Amino acid sequence: MKREAHPENWLQITPQGLYCRPGDFFIDPHRPVERAVITHGHADHARPDHHRVLATAETLAIIQTRYGDRAGHSFQALKYGESIELGETRVRLVPAGHVLGSAQVVVEWGGWRVVVSGDYKRRRDPTCAPFEVVPCDVFVTEATFALPVFRHPPDAEEIHRLLHSVSVFPERSHLVGVYALGKAQRVIRLLREAGWDRPLFIHGALRPLCELYEALGVGLGELRVATEARGEDLAGEILLAPPSALADRWSRRFADPLPAVASGWMRVRQRARQRNVELPLIISDHADWQELTRTLEEVQAPEVWVTHGSEEALIHWCRLRGIRGRALSLIGRGEEEQEEVV
Amino acid sequence: MKAFSELLDRLVFTPRRSVKLRLIQNYFSHTEDPDRGWALAALTGQLRFPGAKPAIIRALTETRIDPVLFRWSYDYVGDLAETVALVWPAQPGINHEPRLAEVADLLQGASRSEVPGLLEAWLDGLDPTGRWALLKLITGGLRVGVSERLAKTAVAAFGNQEVATIEELWHGLEPPYLDLFSWLEGRGDPPAVDESAAFRPLMLSHAVEEAELEQLDLESFVAEWKWDGIRAQLVARNGESRLFSRNGEDISPSFPDLLAEVDFDAVLDGELLVAFNGHVASFNDLQQRLGRKAPSAKQFRDYPAHLKVYDLLVEAGEDLRPLPFIERRRRLERWFARLQPERMDLSDIVPIMDVEQLIRLRREARATGVEGLMLKRASSPYLAGRPKGHWFKFKRDPHTADAVLMYAQRGHGRRSSYYSDYTFGAWNEEGALVPIGKAYSGFTDAELKRLDKWVRDNTVDRFGPVRAVKPGLVLEVAFDAVQPSKRHKSGIALRFPRIARIRWDKPIAEAEQLETLRNLIS
């Protein structure tokens, strides 16, 4: 392991995004590039119009559903754990536990191993494969919830709070704001696991990805498009929609709607109140503080690069433990996540 | 504690009054004594734990978590109770969750040195919502969107009673209100009213505008000046006398000079003022006396308390409230002529001619101590609360001034991500801007968004949650009066300032001169 082969000399921020020089590819670039390795299908990681796209089969399917003709020119699917050579580097994808198809990118060159984890979480998710720990020399981590105030409760408790509210206010329609990719399907599966077997009513925008999840083997039970039902018939029912639709005219047709949002940001009351949420559900697809710090301990990387979120706090935590931490500012990340993705 | 913390958590997120009432009533039905009584005390603001200071909570938390991470967390969340509730590291295996009654009992008797130990054990035993509720409770001010009156309304509805009935009993009740709940559930007698010095819930008025005056049958009304002091009720019986604020808070300790003169048996409704030989002083003078637990001899001399009496509710044990206003007024005048109490006078009746005359009187009502007119229906009994169609207040128009935005501060609650508190200034003689006041109301949500963006785009400096902005935006500010102030560099302070309009169009050079405002000091 030569010092001059240190990853900071060959894995760098460029105007297009994170670039691996010896492999001649970008990871989650935010502008069109010749060759992109994509960690997962969220819009701030998977952009349209790249030439060659490498990702898991599920992520490729998601990108194609979202972008259609603009998804890319050619696609290469890689199974979890399968490794290939890209330029002088060896690359493999391992599960990140974030959403269906999400992967960490493991890159090896010059005796160094870097893991770019994309977005991840450590708790169980019935819609995707669990995060896999890969010990490495440099770990690139997100920091969306990198403050000790963020400790997500068990998701079953949050689903129970939703069902309890439905029983206390049976005359109201419960509108749950969820991100269309990942969160929607996870909340649906959690509701099914909690025994809610009534039809669930979804916003039209959620339909294509719900259908794709079904096709990829994630059963969601009976779903109906909410606008095809009469508003007054939806009292006591659970509806799912993108968070932006909650404050939109779309929501006015339903019986005395009770706005709920499923997001890690709901942990902080004032955040929830600012968005006029009456029932905040703390359900996140991102690692909370404990999951982040536990992960840094387990991958045992002497060096950690921190992207989008509260980088300072996580770097401070690293410093207290003798880990070298540095901030990696990726353009275009975070803003959107702040409000929607989580 | 679990039921109480869940109640608070639901209340925080519930905007609708009817749903809040339902949640509180539901809590009273499903919670045992004495916990629910302590909850009622908390919701009505009756609990004080002077030993539990924010500094103690902060210090305790720093024994459990890295101080840097704690500080960043606090900066992010912006609320101490919530921050500590979230960052407090759980202790696996510790699960003694305290009851609300246990917390209230132990903490009230605890000395300052005992508080950290108690707190630490409770924080370990509670979940994050429980910790948040505990910390809100002990640091005072729950801020869950429930007023004292709403809590009383809920407990009244729980027992199928009127809220006025509860308010009348209230002064004689003590937490945890076992006798109250026993009566409300039909298990016991009504709690005895403390006849000697009970507060009688006040009758309040509705605001009326010029245009609406035409619709009133003025012949059936009596007019009085609307005094610019604070509403007060003086209760005297069996040699004991007390002064209450409009919410029933006992403010006697601040006004012994007024109460010393009382040697009668009556309940009076009136305006508390500062006055010298019958001449009413400014509200600013009265403010020197408000909230002082032990006023000094100098304050008695410089700011003598005075009561402008306008109603007689009880005379020698006889309840006059069912009588028409005009009849109570006659009794009041006779009573006053007979006793001639010191430090008091009667609020004069203003003869009504017509609408034009009322409008003129109101406009001219710039004299010290007057802020408009009151119209009271001659036939109305004295009714608790704000009944419709009986009493009207016809307040004079506010002053306005064009001021320049200088600083903006992040708001609280739902506005915590917005720069919503604005400090604005006027031009002094040297041509410099000096701050004259601060306002955080009077604009719509859409305007707030635009203001917030303007502040962010024009920031020149930051001090914690405050941003200094480049002078460039004129705010038309409405206010009720100008007072001298030692706290502001400008030497003046505005009373009840609020934003009337945002003058996106107006150049800052055309904003107000300080001197113009100084001339308005009453």
mmCIF file of N, CA and C in Angstrom, chain B residues 142-181:
data_model
loop_
_atom_site.group_PDB
_atom_site.id
_atom_site.type_symbol
_atom_site.label_atom_id
_atom_site.label_comp_id
_atom_site.label_asym_id
_atom_site.label_seq_id
_atom_site.Cartn_x
_atom_site.Cartn_y
_atom_site.Cartn_z
ATOM 1 N N LEU B 142 -45.425 25.326 29.127
ATOM 2 C CA LEU B 142 -45.497 24.116 28.309
ATOM 3 C C LEU B 142 -45.477 24.459 26.831
ATOM 4 N N ARG B 143 -46.099 25.568 26.468
ATOM 5 C CA ARG B 143 -46.210 25.999 25.059
ATOM 6 C C ARG B 143 -46.713 24.872 24.170
ATOM 7 N N VAL B 144 -47.853 24.347 24.539
ATOM 8 C CA VAL B 144 -48.463 23.330 23.687
ATOM 9 C C VAL B 144 -49.747 23.871 23.078
ATOM 10 N N GLY B 145 -49.885 25.183 23.075
ATOM 11 C CA GLY B 145 -51.054 25.783 22.438
ATOM 12 C C GLY B 145 -52.329 25.644 23.242
ATOM 13 N N VAL B 146 -52.196 25.573 24.567
ATOM 14 C CA VAL B 146 -53.379 25.484 25.424
ATOM 15 C C VAL B 146 -53.322 26.638 26.418
ATOM 16 N N SER B 147 -54.315 27.526 26.361
ATOM 17 C CA SER B 147 -54.367 28.622 27.312
ATOM 18 C C SER B 147 -54.971 28.116 28.621
ATOM 19 N N GLU B 148 -54.777 28.908 29.673
ATOM 20 C CA GLU B 148 -55.358 28.565 30.968
ATOM 21 C C GLU B 148 -56.868 28.375 30.816
ATOM 22 N N ARG B 149 -57.471 29.268 30.023
ATOM 23 C CA ARG B 149 -58.914 29.205 29.866
ATOM 24 C C ARG B 149 -59.354 27.951 29.095
ATOM 25 N N LEU B 150 -58.574 27.569 28.105
ATOM 26 C CA LEU B 150 -58.932 26.368 27.342
ATOM 27 C C LEU B 150 -58.876 25.132 28.246
ATOM 28 N N ALA B 151 -57.874 25.079 29.118
ATOM 29 C CA ALA B 151 -57.771 23.950 30.048
ATOM 30 C C ALA B 151 -58.966 23.921 30.993
ATOM 31 N N LYS B 152 -59.377 25.109 31.456
ATOM 32 C CA LYS B 152 -60.544 25.166 32.338
ATOM 33 C C LYS B 152 -61.816 24.786 31.573
ATOM 34 N N THR B 153 -61.869 25.197 30.311
ATOM 35 C CA THR B 153 -63.023 24.824 29.489
ATOM 36 C C THR B 153 -63.104 23.306 29.340
ATOM 37 N N ALA B 154 -61.944 22.671 29.181
ATOM 38 C CA ALA B 154 -61.919 21.218 29.020
ATOM 39 C C ALA B 154 -62.363 20.514 30.303
ATOM 40 N N VAL B 155 -61.889 21.015 31.435
ATOM 41 C CA VAL B 155 -62.270 20.345 32.690
ATOM 42 C C VAL B 155 -63.756 20.594 32.971
ATOM 43 N N ALA B 156 -64.260 21.759 32.572
ATOM 44 C CA ALA B 156 -65.690 22.037 32.726
ATOM 45 C C ALA B 156 -66.501 21.081 31.863
ATOM 46 N N ALA B 157 -66.101 20.934 30.601
ATOM 47 C CA ALA B 157 -66.825 20.057 29.684
ATOM 48 C C ALA B 157 -66.778 18.610 30.171
ATOM 49 N N PHE B 158 -65.640 18.233 30.766
ATOM 50 C CA PHE B 158 -65.488 16.883 31.315
ATOM 51 C C PHE B 158 -66.577 16.603 32.356
ATOM 52 N N GLY B 159 -66.941 17.626 33.150
ATOM 53 C CA GLY B 159 -67.955 17.430 34.187
ATOM 54 C C GLY B 159 -69.306 18.039 33.824
ATOM 55 N N ASN B 160 -69.531 18.347 32.533
ATOM 56 C CA ASN B 160 -70.780 18.983 32.090
ATOM 57 C C ASN B 160 -71.102 20.252 32.862
ATOM 58 N N GLN B 161 -70.106 21.086 33.079
ATOM 59 C CA GLN B 161 -70.316 22.360 33.762
ATOM 60 C C GLN B 161 -69.938 23.504 32.831
ATOM 61 N N GLU B 162 -70.384 24.716 33.215
ATOM 62 C CA GLU B 162 -69.978 25.906 32.466
ATOM 63 C C GLU B 162 -68.569 26.308 32.912
ATOM 64 N N VAL B 163 -67.806 26.871 31.989
ATOM 65 C CA VAL B 163 -66.454 27.277 32.358
ATOM 66 C C VAL B 163 -66.490 28.393 33.407
ATOM 67 N N ALA B 164 -67.536 29.249 33.376
ATOM 68 C CA ALA B 164 -67.638 30.316 34.378
ATOM 69 C C ALA B 164 -67.762 29.743 35.789
ATOM 70 N N THR B 165 -68.457 28.621 35.893
ATOM 71 C CA THR B 165 -68.606 27.983 37.210
ATOM 72 C C THR B 165 -67.238 27.558 37.738
ATOM 73 N N ILE B 166 -66.434 26.980 36.844
ATOM 74 C CA ILE B 166 -65.092 26.553 37.248
ATOM 75 C C ILE B 166 -64.255 27.781 37.647
ATOM 76 N N GLU B 167 -64.360 28.837 36.841
ATOM 77 C CA GLU B 167 -63.549 30.022 37.119
ATOM 78 C C GLU B 167 -63.905 30.627 38.475
ATOM 79 N N GLU B 168 -65.184 30.573 38.816
ATOM 80 C CA GLU B 168 -65.606 31.146 40.085
ATOM 81 C C GLU B 168 -65.069 30.336 41.271
ATOM 82 N N LEU B 169 -65.022 29.036 41.090
ATOM 83 C CA LEU B 169 -64.503 28.165 42.160
ATOM 84 C C LEU B 169 -62.979 28.230 42.238
ATOM 85 N N TRP B 170 -62.372 28.571 41.111
ATOM 86 C CA TRP B 170 -60.955 28.309 40.905
ATOM 87 C C TRP B 170 -60.055 28.821 42.016
ATOM 88 N N HIS B 171 -60.349 30.050 42.476
ATOM 89 C CA HIS B 171 -59.431 30.649 43.435
ATOM 90 C C HIS B 171 -59.309 29.847 44.731
ATOM 91 N N GLY B 172 -60.373 29.127 45.071
ATOM 92 C CA GLY B 172 -60.330 28.361 46.323
ATOM 93 C C GLY B 172 -59.747 26.969 46.151
ATOM 94 N N LEU B 173 -59.333 26.618 44.935
ATOM 95 C CA LEU B 173 -58.879 25.245 44.676
ATOM 96 C C LEU B 173 -57.356 25.141 44.712
ATOM 97 N N GLU B 174 -56.895 23.967 45.058
ATOM 98 C CA GLU B 174 -55.451 23.712 45.103
ATOM 99 C C GLU B 174 -55.147 22.437 44.309
ATOM 100 N N PRO B 175 -54.027 22.396 43.597
ATOM 101 C CA PRO B 175 -53.638 21.124 42.971
ATOM 102 C C PRO B 175 -53.444 20.081 44.064
ATOM 103 N N PRO B 176 -53.739 18.815 43.831
ATOM 104 C CA PRO B 176 -54.198 18.210 42.570
ATOM 105 C C PRO B 176 -55.717 18.149 42.399
ATOM 106 N N TYR B 177 -56.447 19.053 43.009
ATOM 107 C CA TYR B 177 -57.882 19.238 42.706
ATOM 108 C C TYR B 177 -58.736 17.986 42.908
ATOM 109 N N LEU B 178 -58.479 17.240 43.997
ATOM 110 C CA LEU B 178 -59.234 16.004 44.224
ATOM 111 C C LEU B 178 -60.717 16.290 44.405
ATOM 112 N N ASP B 179 -61.030 17.378 45.176
ATOM 113 C CA ASP B 179 -62.437 17.694 45.414
ATOM 114 C C ASP B 179 -63.138 18.116 44.132
ATOM 115 N N LEU B 180 -62.425 18.832 43.264
ATOM 116 C CA LEU B 180 -63.009 19.263 41.990
ATOM 117 C C LEU B 180 -63.382 18.052 41.129
ATOM 118 N N PHE B 181 -62.441 17.121 40.966
ATOM 119 C CA PHE B 181 -62.718 15.962 40.105
ATOM 120 C C PHE B 181 -63.800 15.077 40.714
#
